[in-house]
Short mmCIF file of C-alpha atoms in Angstrom, two decimals:
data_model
loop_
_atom_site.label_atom_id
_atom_site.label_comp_id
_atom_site.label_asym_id
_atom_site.label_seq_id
_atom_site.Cartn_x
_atom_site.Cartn_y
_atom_site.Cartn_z
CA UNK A 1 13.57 -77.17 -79.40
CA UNK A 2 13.83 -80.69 -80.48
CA UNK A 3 15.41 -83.54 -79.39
CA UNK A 4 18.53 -84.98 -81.08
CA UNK A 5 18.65 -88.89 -81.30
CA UNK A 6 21.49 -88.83 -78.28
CA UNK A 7 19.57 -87.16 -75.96
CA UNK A 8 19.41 -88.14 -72.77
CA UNK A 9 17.45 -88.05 -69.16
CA UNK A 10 21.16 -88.33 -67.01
CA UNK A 11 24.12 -86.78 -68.77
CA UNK A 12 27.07 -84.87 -67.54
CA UNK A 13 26.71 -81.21 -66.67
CA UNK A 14 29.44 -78.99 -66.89
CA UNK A 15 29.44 -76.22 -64.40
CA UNK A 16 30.79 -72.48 -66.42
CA UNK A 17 29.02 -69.86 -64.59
CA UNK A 18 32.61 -68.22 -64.26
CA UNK A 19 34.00 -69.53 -66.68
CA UNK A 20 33.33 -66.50 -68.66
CA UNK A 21 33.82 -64.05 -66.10
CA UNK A 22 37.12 -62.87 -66.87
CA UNK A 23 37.97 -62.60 -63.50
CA UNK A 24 40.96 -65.08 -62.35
CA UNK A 25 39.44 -68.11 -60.50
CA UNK A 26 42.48 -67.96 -57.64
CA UNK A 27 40.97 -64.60 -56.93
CA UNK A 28 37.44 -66.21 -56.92
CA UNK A 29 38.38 -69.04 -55.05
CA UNK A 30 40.00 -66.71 -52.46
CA UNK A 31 36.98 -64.48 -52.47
CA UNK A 32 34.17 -67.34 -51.94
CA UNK A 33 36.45 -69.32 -49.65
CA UNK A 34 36.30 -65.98 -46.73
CA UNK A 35 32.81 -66.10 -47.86
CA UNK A 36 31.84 -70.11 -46.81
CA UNK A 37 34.33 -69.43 -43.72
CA UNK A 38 32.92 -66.41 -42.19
CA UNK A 39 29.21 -67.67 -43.04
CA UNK A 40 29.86 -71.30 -41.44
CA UNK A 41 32.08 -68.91 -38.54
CA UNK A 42 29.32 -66.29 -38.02
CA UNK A 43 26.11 -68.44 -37.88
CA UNK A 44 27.70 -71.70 -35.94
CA UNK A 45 28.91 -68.55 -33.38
CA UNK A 46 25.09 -66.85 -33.43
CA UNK A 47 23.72 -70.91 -33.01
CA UNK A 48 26.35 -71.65 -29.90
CA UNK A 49 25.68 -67.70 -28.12
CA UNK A 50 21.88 -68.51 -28.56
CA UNK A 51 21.88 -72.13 -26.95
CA UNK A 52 24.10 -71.40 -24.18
CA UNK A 53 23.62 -67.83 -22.70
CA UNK A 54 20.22 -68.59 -20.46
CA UNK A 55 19.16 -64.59 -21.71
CA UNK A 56 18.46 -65.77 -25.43
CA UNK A 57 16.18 -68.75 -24.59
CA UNK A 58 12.78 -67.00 -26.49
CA UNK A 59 11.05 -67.80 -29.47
CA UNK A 60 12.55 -64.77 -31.41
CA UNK A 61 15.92 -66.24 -30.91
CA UNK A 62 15.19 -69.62 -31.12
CA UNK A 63 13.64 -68.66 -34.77
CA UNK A 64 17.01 -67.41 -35.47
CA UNK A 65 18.65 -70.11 -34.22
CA UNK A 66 16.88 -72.35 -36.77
CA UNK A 67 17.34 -69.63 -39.71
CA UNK A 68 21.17 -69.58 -38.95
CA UNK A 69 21.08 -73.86 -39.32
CA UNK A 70 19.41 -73.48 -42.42
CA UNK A 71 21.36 -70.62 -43.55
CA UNK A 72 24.63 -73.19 -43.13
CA UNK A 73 22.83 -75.68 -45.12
CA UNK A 74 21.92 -73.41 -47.95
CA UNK A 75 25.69 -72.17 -48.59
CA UNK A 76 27.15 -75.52 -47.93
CA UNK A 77 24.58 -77.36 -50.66
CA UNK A 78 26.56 -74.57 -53.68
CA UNK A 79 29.60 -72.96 -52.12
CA UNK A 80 32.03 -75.98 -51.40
CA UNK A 81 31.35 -77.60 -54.77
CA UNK A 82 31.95 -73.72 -56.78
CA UNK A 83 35.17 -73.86 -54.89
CA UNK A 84 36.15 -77.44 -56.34
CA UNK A 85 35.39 -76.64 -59.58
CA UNK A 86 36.60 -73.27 -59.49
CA UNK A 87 40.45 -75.18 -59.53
CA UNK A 88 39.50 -77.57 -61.70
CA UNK A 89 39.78 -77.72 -65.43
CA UNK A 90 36.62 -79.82 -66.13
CA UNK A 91 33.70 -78.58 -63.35
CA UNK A 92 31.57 -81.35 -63.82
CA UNK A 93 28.46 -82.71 -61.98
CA UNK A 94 26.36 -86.02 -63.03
CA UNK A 95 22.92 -85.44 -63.45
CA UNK A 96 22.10 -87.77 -60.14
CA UNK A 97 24.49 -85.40 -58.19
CA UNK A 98 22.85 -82.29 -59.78
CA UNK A 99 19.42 -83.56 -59.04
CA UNK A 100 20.33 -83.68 -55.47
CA UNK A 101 22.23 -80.53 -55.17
CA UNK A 102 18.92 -79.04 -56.79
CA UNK A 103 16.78 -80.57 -54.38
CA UNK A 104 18.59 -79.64 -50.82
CA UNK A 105 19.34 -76.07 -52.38
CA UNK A 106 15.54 -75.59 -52.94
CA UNK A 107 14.99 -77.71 -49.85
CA UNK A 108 16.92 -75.51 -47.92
CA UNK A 109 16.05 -72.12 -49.83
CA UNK A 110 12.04 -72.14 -49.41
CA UNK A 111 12.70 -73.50 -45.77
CA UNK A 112 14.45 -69.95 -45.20
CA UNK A 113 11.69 -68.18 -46.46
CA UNK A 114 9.21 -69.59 -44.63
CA UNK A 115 11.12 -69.19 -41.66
CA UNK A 116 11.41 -65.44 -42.23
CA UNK A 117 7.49 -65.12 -42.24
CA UNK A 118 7.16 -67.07 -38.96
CA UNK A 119 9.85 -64.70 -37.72
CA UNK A 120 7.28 -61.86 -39.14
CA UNK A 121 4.71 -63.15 -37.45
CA UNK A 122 6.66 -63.27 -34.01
CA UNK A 123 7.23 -59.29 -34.38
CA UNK A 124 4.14 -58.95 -35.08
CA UNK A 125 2.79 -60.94 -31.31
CA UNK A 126 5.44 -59.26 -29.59
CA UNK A 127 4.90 -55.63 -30.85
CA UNK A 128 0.97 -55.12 -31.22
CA UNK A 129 -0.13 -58.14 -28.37
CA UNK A 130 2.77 -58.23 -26.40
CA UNK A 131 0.95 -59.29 -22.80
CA UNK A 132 -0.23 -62.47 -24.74
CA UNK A 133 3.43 -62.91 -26.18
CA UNK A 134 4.88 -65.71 -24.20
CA UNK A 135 1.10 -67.53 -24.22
CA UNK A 136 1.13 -67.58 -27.59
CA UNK A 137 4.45 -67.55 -29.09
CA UNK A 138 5.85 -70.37 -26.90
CA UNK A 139 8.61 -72.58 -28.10
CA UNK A 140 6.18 -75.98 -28.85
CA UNK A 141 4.32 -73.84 -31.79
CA UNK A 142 7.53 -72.12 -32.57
CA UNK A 143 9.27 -75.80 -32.88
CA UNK A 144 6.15 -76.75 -34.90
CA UNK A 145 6.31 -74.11 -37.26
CA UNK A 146 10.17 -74.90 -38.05
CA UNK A 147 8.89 -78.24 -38.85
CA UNK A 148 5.93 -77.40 -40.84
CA UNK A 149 8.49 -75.06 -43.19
CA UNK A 150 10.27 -78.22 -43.35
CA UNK A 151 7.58 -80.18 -44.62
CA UNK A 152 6.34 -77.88 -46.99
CA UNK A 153 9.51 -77.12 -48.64
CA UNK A 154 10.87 -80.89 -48.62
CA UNK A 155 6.92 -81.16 -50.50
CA UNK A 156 7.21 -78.31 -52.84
CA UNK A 157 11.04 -79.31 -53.90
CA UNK A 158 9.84 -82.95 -54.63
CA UNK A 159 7.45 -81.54 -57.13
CA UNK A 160 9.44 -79.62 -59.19
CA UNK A 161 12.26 -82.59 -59.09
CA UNK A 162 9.48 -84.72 -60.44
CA UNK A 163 8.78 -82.43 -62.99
CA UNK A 164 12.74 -82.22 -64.17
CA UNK A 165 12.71 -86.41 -64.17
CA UNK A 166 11.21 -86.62 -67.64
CA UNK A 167 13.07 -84.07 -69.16
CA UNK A 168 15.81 -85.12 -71.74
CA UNK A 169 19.26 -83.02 -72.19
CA UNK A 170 21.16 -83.00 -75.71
CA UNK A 171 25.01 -83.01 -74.83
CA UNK A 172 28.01 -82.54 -77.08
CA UNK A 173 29.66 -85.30 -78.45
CA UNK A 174 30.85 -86.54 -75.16
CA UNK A 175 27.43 -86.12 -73.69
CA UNK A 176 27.83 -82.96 -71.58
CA UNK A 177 25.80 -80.55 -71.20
CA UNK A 178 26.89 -77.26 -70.35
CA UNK A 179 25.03 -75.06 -67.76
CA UNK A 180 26.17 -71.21 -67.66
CA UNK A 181 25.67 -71.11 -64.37
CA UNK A 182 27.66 -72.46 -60.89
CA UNK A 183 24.95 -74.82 -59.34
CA UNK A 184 21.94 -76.87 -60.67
CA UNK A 185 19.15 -74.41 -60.66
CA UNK A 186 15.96 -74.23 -62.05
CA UNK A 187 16.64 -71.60 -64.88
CA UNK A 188 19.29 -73.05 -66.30
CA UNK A 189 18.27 -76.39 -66.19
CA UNK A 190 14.94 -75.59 -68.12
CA UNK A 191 17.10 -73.62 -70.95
CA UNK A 192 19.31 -76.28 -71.55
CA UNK A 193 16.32 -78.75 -71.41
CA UNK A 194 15.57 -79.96 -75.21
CA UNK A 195 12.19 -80.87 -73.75
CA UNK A 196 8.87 -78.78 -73.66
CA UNK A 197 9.36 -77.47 -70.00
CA UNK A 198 6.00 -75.36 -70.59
CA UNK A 199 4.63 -77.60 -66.92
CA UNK A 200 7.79 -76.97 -65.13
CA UNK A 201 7.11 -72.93 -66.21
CA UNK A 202 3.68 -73.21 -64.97
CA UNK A 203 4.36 -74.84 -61.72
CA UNK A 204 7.10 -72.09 -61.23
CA UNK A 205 4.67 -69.62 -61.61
CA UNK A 206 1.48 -71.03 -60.06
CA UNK A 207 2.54 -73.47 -57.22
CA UNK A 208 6.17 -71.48 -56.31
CA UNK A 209 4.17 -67.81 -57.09
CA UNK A 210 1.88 -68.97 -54.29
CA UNK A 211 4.38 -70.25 -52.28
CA UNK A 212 6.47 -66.87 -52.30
CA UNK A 213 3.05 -64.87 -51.98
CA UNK A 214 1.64 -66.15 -49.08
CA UNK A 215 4.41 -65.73 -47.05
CA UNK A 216 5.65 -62.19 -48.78
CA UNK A 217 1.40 -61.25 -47.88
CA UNK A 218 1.84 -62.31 -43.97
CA UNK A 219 5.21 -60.45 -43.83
CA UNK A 220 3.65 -57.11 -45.37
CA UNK A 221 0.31 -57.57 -43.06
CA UNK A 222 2.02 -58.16 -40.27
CA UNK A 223 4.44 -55.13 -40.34
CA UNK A 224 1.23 -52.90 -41.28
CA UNK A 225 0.09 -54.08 -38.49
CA UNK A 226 3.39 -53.46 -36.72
CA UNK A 227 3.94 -49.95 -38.18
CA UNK A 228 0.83 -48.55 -37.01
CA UNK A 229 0.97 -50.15 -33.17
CA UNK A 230 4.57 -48.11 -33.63
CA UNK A 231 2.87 -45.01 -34.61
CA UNK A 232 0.48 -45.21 -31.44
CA UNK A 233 3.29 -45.51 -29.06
CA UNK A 234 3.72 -42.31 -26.68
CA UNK A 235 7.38 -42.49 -25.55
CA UNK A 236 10.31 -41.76 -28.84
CA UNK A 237 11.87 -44.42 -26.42
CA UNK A 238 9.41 -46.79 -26.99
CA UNK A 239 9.16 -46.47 -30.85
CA UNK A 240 13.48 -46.53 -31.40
CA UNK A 241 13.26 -49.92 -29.57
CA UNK A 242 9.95 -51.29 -31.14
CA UNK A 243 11.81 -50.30 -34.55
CA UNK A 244 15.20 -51.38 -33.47
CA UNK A 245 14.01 -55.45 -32.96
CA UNK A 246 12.46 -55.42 -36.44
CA UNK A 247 15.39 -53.49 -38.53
CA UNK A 248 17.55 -56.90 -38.89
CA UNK A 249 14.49 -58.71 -40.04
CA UNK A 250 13.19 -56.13 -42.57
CA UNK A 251 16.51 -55.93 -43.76
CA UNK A 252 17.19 -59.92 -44.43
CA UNK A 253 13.32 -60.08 -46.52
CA UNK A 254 14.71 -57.31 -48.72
CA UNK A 255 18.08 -59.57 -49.06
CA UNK A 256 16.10 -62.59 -49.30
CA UNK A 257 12.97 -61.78 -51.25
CA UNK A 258 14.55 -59.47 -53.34
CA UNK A 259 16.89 -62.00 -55.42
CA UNK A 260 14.29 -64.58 -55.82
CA UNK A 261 11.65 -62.64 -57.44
CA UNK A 262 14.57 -61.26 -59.55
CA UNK A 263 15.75 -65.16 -60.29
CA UNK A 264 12.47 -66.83 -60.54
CA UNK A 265 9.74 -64.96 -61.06
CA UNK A 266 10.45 -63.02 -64.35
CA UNK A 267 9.33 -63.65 -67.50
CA UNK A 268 12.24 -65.69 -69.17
CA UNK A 269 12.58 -63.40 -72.51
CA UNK A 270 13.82 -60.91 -69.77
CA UNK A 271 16.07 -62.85 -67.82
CA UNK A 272 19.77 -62.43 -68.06
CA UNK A 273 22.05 -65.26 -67.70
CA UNK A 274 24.87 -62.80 -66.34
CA UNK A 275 22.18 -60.85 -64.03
CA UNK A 276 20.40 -64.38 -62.84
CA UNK A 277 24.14 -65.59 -61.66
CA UNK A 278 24.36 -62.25 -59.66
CA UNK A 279 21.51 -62.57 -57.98
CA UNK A 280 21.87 -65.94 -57.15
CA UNK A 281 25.77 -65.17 -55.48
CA UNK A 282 23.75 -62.23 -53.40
CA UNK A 283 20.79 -65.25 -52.38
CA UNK A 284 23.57 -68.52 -52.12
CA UNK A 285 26.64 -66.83 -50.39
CA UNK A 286 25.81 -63.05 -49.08
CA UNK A 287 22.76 -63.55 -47.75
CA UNK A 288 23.63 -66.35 -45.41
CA UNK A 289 26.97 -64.46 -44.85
CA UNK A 290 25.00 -61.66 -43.78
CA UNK A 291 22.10 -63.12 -41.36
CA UNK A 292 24.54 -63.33 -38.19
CA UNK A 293 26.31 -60.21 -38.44
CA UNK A 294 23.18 -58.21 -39.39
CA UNK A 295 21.90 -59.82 -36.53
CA UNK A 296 23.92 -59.31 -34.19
CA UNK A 297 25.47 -55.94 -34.78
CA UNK A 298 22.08 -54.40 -34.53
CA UNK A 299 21.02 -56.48 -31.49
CA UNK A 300 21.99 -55.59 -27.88
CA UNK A 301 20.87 -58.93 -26.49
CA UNK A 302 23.28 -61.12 -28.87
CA UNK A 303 26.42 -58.17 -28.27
CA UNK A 304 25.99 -58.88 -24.57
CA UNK A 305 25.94 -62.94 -24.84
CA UNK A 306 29.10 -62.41 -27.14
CA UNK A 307 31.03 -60.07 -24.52
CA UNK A 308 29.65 -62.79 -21.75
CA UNK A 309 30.85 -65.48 -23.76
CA UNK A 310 34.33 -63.78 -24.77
CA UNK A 311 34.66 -62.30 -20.83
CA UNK A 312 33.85 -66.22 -19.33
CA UNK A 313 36.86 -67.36 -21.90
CA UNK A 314 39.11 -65.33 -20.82
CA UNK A 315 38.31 -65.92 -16.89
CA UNK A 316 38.84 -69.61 -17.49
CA UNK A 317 41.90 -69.32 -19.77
#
């Protein structure tokens, strides 16, 4: 694709992912609106139960308390600007605004994955080397592995925004460009791009590939690992429990890991534009929506601090 003369590197993007849904957008805006609530509801509850009940103060939980931070982060960067433009006739987004929403959605995105390897990785101590557990997975290294995701994210996300700088967008007449889609992600960004995006495609491939395979290789060693310390137990007691405290997490890598190979790491003559904007709604709003009550509803330890938590309430009230 070429470049027409009024190209530019900052125009306006309009936002239609649902545009041509042909679903009403009061409906949507209902729908997503219980979704942003209950996510922001469920993970600042999970965040308040783990900080204050003195029986949650481990690294498992304090690995969840970061994951449900991030998980806030990650729906507030998409879902509160879908639901402005979802009652508004002209959803747009300037390209500055876009480049930021871009970079704190990735920012935020690979921070959660990471965070669900480390979170692998503490199963993995506390299952198959558990007398060494609270020598080695202490809350110093578990504070500086949230902060080396961080880093590492914040570093991968500046790279691919550096690669989008150059790129020049042909608008319409008024110098929009639309984006079928409901945030500034990579996909559509690069389709709409008049430029040759063939470097942002490699780095995608190469730099995020090995991004999303390291961690997706620790998570798969570690519960090999896992599974066949579980197979060694002697008590049916034992093995329910040892399976029972890594359920939730298996569960959110399927959620999680699942929708961004889907996303990013197809070929793009096979991507969907309709499929891509699913998966994204299952990785942007359910996901996060999930974590907490995933979390909690299959965890003994977090139902307890809730009932503790409800039962002090209603002593004091």
């Amino acid at each position: 694709m070429s470049c027409a003369p009024n190209a530019s590197h900052s125009p306006v993007f309009l936002l239609l992912g649902f545009s041509r849904a042909g679903i009403s957008h009061t409906l949507l805006f209902l729908l997503f609106l219980a979704i942003y609530l209950s996510t922001i509801l469920g993970n600042t509850t999970l965040v308040l139960l783990i900080s204050q009940d003195s029986r949650l103060h481990s690294p498992m939980y304090y690995l969840l308390r970061g994951l449900s931070v991030i998980d806030m982060g990650l729906s507030t960067v998409t879902l509160p600007q879908l639901l402005a433009h979802l009652v508004s006739d002209y959803p747009a987004i300037p390209a500055a605004r876009c480049l930021a929403q871009f970079f704190f959605f990735y920012a935020f995105g690979v921070t959660d994955t990471l965070v669900i390897a480390v979170m692998a990785l503490d199963r993995y101590v506390a299952i198959c080397n558990p007398l060494h557990y609270a020598l080695v997975m202490n809350r110093q290294l578990c504070a500086l592995l949230l902060a080396l995701s961080c880093v590492v994210s914040i570093v991968h996300t500046m790279l691919h925004v550096g690669l989008l700088l150059p790129l020049f967008w042909a608008g319409d007449a008024r110098g929009n460009v639309a984006l079928p889609h409901f945030f500034c992600d990579h996909r559509p960004l690069l389709r709409a791009s008049c430029s040759d995006t063939h470097s942002n495609e490699l780095a995608i491939f190469l730099e995020g590939g090995f991004l999303m395979l390291g961690p997706c290789v620790l998570i798969i060693l570690s519960y090999v690992r896992i599974g066949a310390t579980i197979l060694r137990l002697p008590s049916a007691a034992g093995r329910r429990r040892a399976v029972s405290t890594c359920g939730s997490h298996l569960t959110m890598v399927g959620f999680l890991y699942g929708t961004i190979i889907w996303v990013y790491f197809q070929p793009p003559s096979q991507n969907s534009q309709h499929q891509d904007m699913v998966a994204s709604v299952m990785y942007t709003a359910v996901t996060p929506l999930a974590n907490p009550f995933v979390y909690s509803l299959r965890n003994k330890d977090v139902k307890g601090a809730l009932r503790r938590l409800l039962g002090q309430g209603r002593v004091d009230s």
